[in-house]
Short mmCIF file of C-alpha atoms in Angstrom, two decimals:
data_model
loop_
_atom_site.label_atom_id
_atom_site.label_comp_id
_atom_site.label_asym_id
_atom_site.label_seq_id
_atom_site.Cartn_x
_atom_site.Cartn_y
_atom_site.Cartn_z
CA UNK A 1 103.45 115.18 49.74
CA UNK A 2 106.52 113.05 50.46
CA UNK A 3 108.29 109.93 49.24
CA UNK A 4 106.47 107.90 51.89
CA UNK A 5 103.11 109.41 50.86
CA UNK A 6 103.44 110.71 47.26
CA UNK A 7 99.77 111.71 46.79
CA UNK A 8 98.63 115.33 47.13
CA UNK A 9 96.57 116.06 50.25
CA UNK A 10 93.41 116.83 48.26
CA UNK A 11 93.47 113.43 46.55
CA UNK A 12 94.09 111.65 49.87
CA UNK A 13 91.06 113.46 51.30
CA UNK A 14 88.93 112.36 48.34
CA UNK A 15 90.08 108.75 48.67
CA UNK A 16 88.85 108.68 52.27
CA UNK A 17 85.27 109.21 51.02
CA UNK A 18 85.27 106.15 48.76
CA UNK A 19 83.70 102.80 49.57
CA UNK A 20 85.72 99.52 49.58
CA UNK A 21 84.19 98.63 46.19
CA UNK A 22 85.26 101.95 44.71
CA UNK A 23 88.77 101.65 46.14
CA UNK A 24 89.12 98.13 44.71
CA UNK A 25 88.04 99.33 41.27
CA UNK A 26 90.34 102.34 41.47
CA UNK A 27 93.26 100.12 42.42
CA UNK A 28 92.84 98.07 39.25
CA UNK A 29 92.29 101.18 37.16
CA UNK A 30 95.48 102.82 38.40
CA UNK A 31 97.47 99.64 37.87
CA UNK A 32 96.26 99.53 34.27
CA UNK A 33 97.27 103.17 33.87
CA UNK A 34 100.74 102.40 35.14
CA UNK A 35 101.05 99.66 32.52
CA UNK A 36 100.03 102.01 29.71
CA UNK A 37 96.69 100.29 29.09
CA UNK A 38 94.65 103.43 29.54
CA UNK A 39 91.28 104.24 28.12
CA UNK A 40 90.24 107.72 27.05
CA UNK A 41 91.61 110.55 29.20
CA UNK A 42 89.64 111.31 32.32
CA UNK A 43 86.88 108.76 31.65
CA UNK A 44 85.38 106.97 34.66
CA UNK A 45 82.61 104.37 34.26
CA UNK A 46 79.11 105.69 35.00
CA UNK A 47 78.53 103.02 37.66
CA UNK A 48 81.57 104.25 39.58
CA UNK A 49 80.53 107.90 39.29
CA UNK A 50 76.98 107.20 40.42
CA UNK A 51 78.15 105.19 43.43
CA UNK A 52 80.47 108.03 44.40
CA UNK A 53 77.62 110.51 44.21
CA UNK A 54 75.37 108.24 46.27
CA UNK A 55 78.01 107.85 48.97
CA UNK A 56 78.33 111.63 49.15
CA UNK A 57 74.66 112.30 49.87
CA UNK A 58 73.64 109.25 51.91
CA UNK A 59 73.28 109.89 55.63
CA UNK A 60 72.63 106.96 57.94
CA UNK A 61 70.44 107.60 60.97
CA UNK A 62 70.08 105.12 63.82
CA UNK A 63 67.48 105.56 66.56
CA UNK A 64 68.78 103.53 69.50
CA UNK A 65 66.64 102.73 72.54
CA UNK A 66 68.05 101.62 75.90
CA UNK A 67 65.05 100.76 78.05
CA UNK A 68 64.40 99.08 81.35
CA UNK A 69 60.61 99.27 81.60
CA UNK A 70 59.73 100.09 77.98
CA UNK A 71 59.32 103.87 78.27
CA UNK A 72 62.54 104.69 76.40
CA UNK A 73 61.57 102.24 73.66
CA UNK A 74 58.19 103.94 73.17
CA UNK A 75 59.83 107.37 72.96
CA UNK A 76 62.31 105.98 70.41
CA UNK A 77 59.42 104.62 68.33
CA UNK A 78 57.77 108.05 68.39
CA UNK A 79 61.02 109.69 67.26
CA UNK A 80 61.41 107.16 64.47
CA UNK A 81 57.88 107.80 63.20
CA UNK A 82 58.39 111.57 63.12
CA UNK A 83 61.69 111.20 61.28
CA UNK A 84 60.04 109.04 58.64
CA UNK A 85 57.21 111.57 58.32
CA UNK A 86 59.82 114.28 57.71
CA UNK A 87 61.35 112.25 54.88
CA UNK A 88 64.33 111.01 56.87
CA UNK A 89 65.13 107.33 56.43
CA UNK A 90 66.20 105.84 59.76
CA UNK A 91 66.53 102.47 61.41
CA UNK A 92 65.11 101.73 64.83
CA UNK A 93 67.04 99.27 66.99
CA UNK A 94 67.15 98.25 70.63
CA UNK A 95 70.54 98.47 72.27
CA UNK A 96 70.37 94.76 73.12
CA UNK A 97 70.57 94.08 69.36
CA UNK A 98 73.22 96.71 68.73
CA UNK A 99 76.86 95.69 68.34
CA UNK A 100 78.86 98.11 70.45
CA UNK A 101 82.01 97.76 68.33
CA UNK A 102 80.16 99.23 65.35
CA UNK A 103 79.55 102.53 67.16
CA UNK A 104 82.52 104.32 65.50
CA UNK A 105 81.04 103.39 62.11
CA UNK A 106 77.69 105.07 62.84
CA UNK A 107 76.85 108.32 61.12
CA UNK A 108 73.96 109.89 63.05
CA UNK A 109 73.03 108.21 66.36
CA UNK A 110 69.98 109.27 68.36
CA UNK A 111 70.01 107.56 71.75
CA UNK A 112 67.01 107.36 74.08
CA UNK A 113 68.04 105.86 77.41
CA UNK A 114 66.52 105.37 80.83
CA UNK A 115 68.38 105.29 84.15
CA UNK A 116 68.06 102.72 86.89
CA UNK A 117 69.35 102.16 90.41
CA UNK A 118 71.94 104.70 91.52
CA UNK A 119 72.40 106.27 88.08
CA UNK A 120 73.33 103.13 86.14
CA UNK A 121 72.26 102.49 82.55
CA UNK A 122 69.55 99.88 81.91
CA UNK A 123 70.81 96.31 81.84
CA UNK A 124 70.64 95.98 78.06
CA UNK A 125 72.85 99.07 77.67
CA UNK A 126 75.63 97.88 79.98
CA UNK A 127 77.79 96.47 77.12
CA UNK A 128 77.62 99.79 75.24
CA UNK A 129 78.38 101.68 78.46
CA UNK A 130 81.45 99.53 79.15
CA UNK A 131 82.61 99.92 75.57
CA UNK A 132 82.71 103.69 75.60
CA UNK A 133 84.06 103.92 79.16
CA UNK A 134 86.61 101.13 78.73
CA UNK A 135 90.39 101.43 78.68
CA UNK A 136 90.47 101.35 74.87
CA UNK A 137 88.06 104.17 74.16
CA UNK A 138 86.76 104.29 70.57
CA UNK A 139 87.27 107.20 68.21
CA UNK A 140 83.87 108.82 67.60
CA UNK A 141 85.09 111.73 65.51
CA UNK A 142 82.82 110.67 62.62
CA UNK A 143 79.72 110.44 64.83
CA UNK A 144 76.92 112.97 65.05
CA UNK A 145 74.71 112.26 68.07
CA UNK A 146 71.88 113.35 70.31
CA UNK A 147 70.85 111.87 73.67
CA UNK A 148 67.57 111.94 75.56
CA UNK A 149 67.59 110.65 79.15
CA UNK A 150 64.61 109.38 81.10
CA UNK A 151 64.70 109.18 84.88
CA UNK A 152 63.16 109.94 88.24
CA UNK A 153 64.03 113.26 89.86
CA UNK A 154 63.39 111.80 93.33
CA UNK A 155 66.70 109.96 92.96
CA UNK A 156 70.02 111.82 93.47
CA UNK A 157 71.53 110.80 90.10
CA UNK A 158 68.68 111.99 87.92
CA UNK A 159 69.03 110.83 84.28
CA UNK A 160 72.66 109.96 84.99
CA UNK A 161 72.90 107.33 82.26
CA UNK A 162 71.82 109.87 79.65
CA UNK A 163 74.24 112.45 81.03
CA UNK A 164 77.09 109.93 80.99
CA UNK A 165 76.49 108.85 77.39
CA UNK A 166 76.11 112.43 76.20
CA UNK A 167 79.32 113.69 77.80
CA UNK A 168 81.32 110.61 76.80
CA UNK A 169 80.25 110.69 73.15
CA UNK A 170 81.36 114.32 72.99
CA UNK A 171 84.58 113.55 74.86
CA UNK A 172 85.47 110.88 72.31
CA UNK A 173 85.15 113.30 69.42
CA UNK A 174 81.47 113.08 68.54
CA UNK A 175 79.52 116.11 67.32
CA UNK A 176 76.45 116.94 69.42
CA UNK A 177 73.46 117.65 67.20
CA UNK A 178 71.32 119.09 69.97
CA UNK A 179 71.52 119.56 73.73
CA UNK A 180 70.97 116.66 76.09
CA UNK A 181 67.31 116.19 76.91
CA UNK A 182 66.13 115.02 80.34
CA UNK A 183 62.68 113.74 81.24
CA UNK A 184 61.10 113.00 84.61
CA UNK A 185 58.46 110.36 85.37
CA UNK A 186 55.88 112.41 83.51
CA UNK A 187 58.04 112.31 80.43
CA UNK A 188 55.69 112.58 77.46
CA UNK A 189 55.50 116.38 77.08
CA UNK A 190 59.25 116.91 77.58
CA UNK A 191 60.10 114.03 75.22
CA UNK A 192 57.79 115.39 72.51
CA UNK A 193 59.34 118.85 72.80
CA UNK A 194 62.85 117.40 72.48
CA UNK A 195 61.82 115.32 69.47
CA UNK A 196 60.11 118.27 67.77
CA UNK A 197 63.29 120.31 68.14
CA UNK A 198 65.52 117.47 66.95
CA UNK A 199 63.71 116.25 63.83
CA UNK A 200 64.21 119.47 61.80
CA UNK A 201 67.94 119.38 62.58
CA UNK A 202 68.25 115.81 61.31
CA UNK A 203 66.21 116.69 58.24
CA UNK A 204 68.54 119.63 57.61
CA UNK A 205 71.52 117.26 57.55
CA UNK A 206 69.82 115.36 54.74
CA UNK A 207 69.04 118.57 52.85
CA UNK A 208 72.63 119.78 53.12
CA UNK A 209 74.01 116.43 51.99
CA UNK A 210 71.67 116.32 49.00
CA UNK A 211 72.59 119.85 47.95
CA UNK A 212 76.33 119.33 48.31
CA UNK A 213 78.18 118.27 45.13
CA UNK A 214 79.55 114.77 45.13
CA UNK A 215 83.31 114.55 45.69
CA UNK A 216 85.07 114.13 42.35
CA UNK A 217 88.28 112.25 41.82
CA UNK A 218 89.89 113.59 38.67
CA UNK A 219 92.04 111.06 36.86
CA UNK A 220 93.96 112.16 33.78
CA UNK A 221 94.89 109.21 31.64
CA UNK A 222 97.22 109.29 28.69
CA UNK A 223 95.66 108.42 25.31
CA UNK A 224 96.13 104.83 24.33
CA UNK A 225 99.15 104.34 22.12
CA UNK A 226 98.73 102.45 18.88
CA UNK A 227 100.34 99.04 18.81
CA UNK A 228 103.40 98.72 16.63
CA UNK A 229 104.43 95.62 14.68
CA UNK A 230 108.06 94.80 15.20
CA UNK A 231 109.50 92.24 12.75
CA UNK A 232 110.96 89.25 14.44
CA UNK A 233 114.17 89.72 12.51
CA UNK A 234 114.70 93.11 14.12
CA UNK A 235 114.64 91.50 17.56
CA UNK A 236 117.43 89.01 16.67
CA UNK A 237 120.96 90.40 16.79
CA UNK A 238 122.96 89.83 13.55
CA UNK A 239 125.24 86.84 13.60
CA UNK A 240 128.90 87.71 13.95
CA UNK A 241 128.63 91.42 13.09
CA UNK A 242 132.38 91.92 13.12
CA UNK A 243 135.48 89.80 13.08
CA UNK A 244 136.54 90.87 16.54
CA UNK A 245 133.53 89.12 18.08
CA UNK A 246 133.95 85.86 16.15
CA UNK A 247 135.19 82.74 17.91
CA UNK A 248 138.93 82.33 17.51
CA UNK A 249 138.76 79.45 15.02
CA UNK A 250 136.14 81.09 12.83
CA UNK A 251 137.90 84.44 13.01
CA UNK A 252 141.04 82.80 11.66
CA UNK A 253 139.12 81.20 8.82
CA UNK A 254 137.36 84.44 7.97
CA UNK A 255 140.58 86.38 7.87
CA UNK A 256 142.27 83.74 5.72
CA UNK A 257 139.35 83.81 3.33
CA UNK A 258 139.57 87.58 2.98
CA UNK A 259 143.25 87.30 2.11
CA UNK A 260 142.64 84.70 -0.55
CA UNK A 261 140.03 86.92 -2.14
#
């Protein structure tokens, strides 16, 4: 804690878990506290508390397919179905419809990608590939990921696109949920085995998040002070309280009057 950053570290950590809506509400609440217009001590509206709890347990899973011939897309669909059957809510999206700049905002990303040519990613995945391998590499420290690569072992750079994405995600700070999977032309059995090993791990993330207590931001407000009525007369200074402060002419008259009395 310092003059530049006067909040304790634990409160700063809690603030980082709040949504923009919660931060906006909290900003107004704290301003009101600073003006003395507090409500009961430590009371936070139920809507705010429930939203905080929801943000603590919600995990967002994205199944992303990068396909050239459709095989990776079919494997991604199979993964999505098994996640849903395990009670895990996930969205399925093709990389052509995925905005690369949103990658750092993803929570759990499960990428199924094929490889073409001399180890290049499929055409629809080129923008994502350039984004993570560009000069301004994104920070993926908040990302949990898993990658499955499809390829042809008769080529020298077997499943290279999958290997590249897997190593780069980890190199940019991402947390690998399971080992990289690689599949040859006869991919179905290997893909199913990788999926069957992955789904329980994703489901466990949901179980852990649901069991964890929601982060609590404790705010201690001072009780509201009762309003006081202040007579207007008490706010007006008395006229000419002493002779020394009177204008010269009036002071002379006042002094003369006191003598005559």
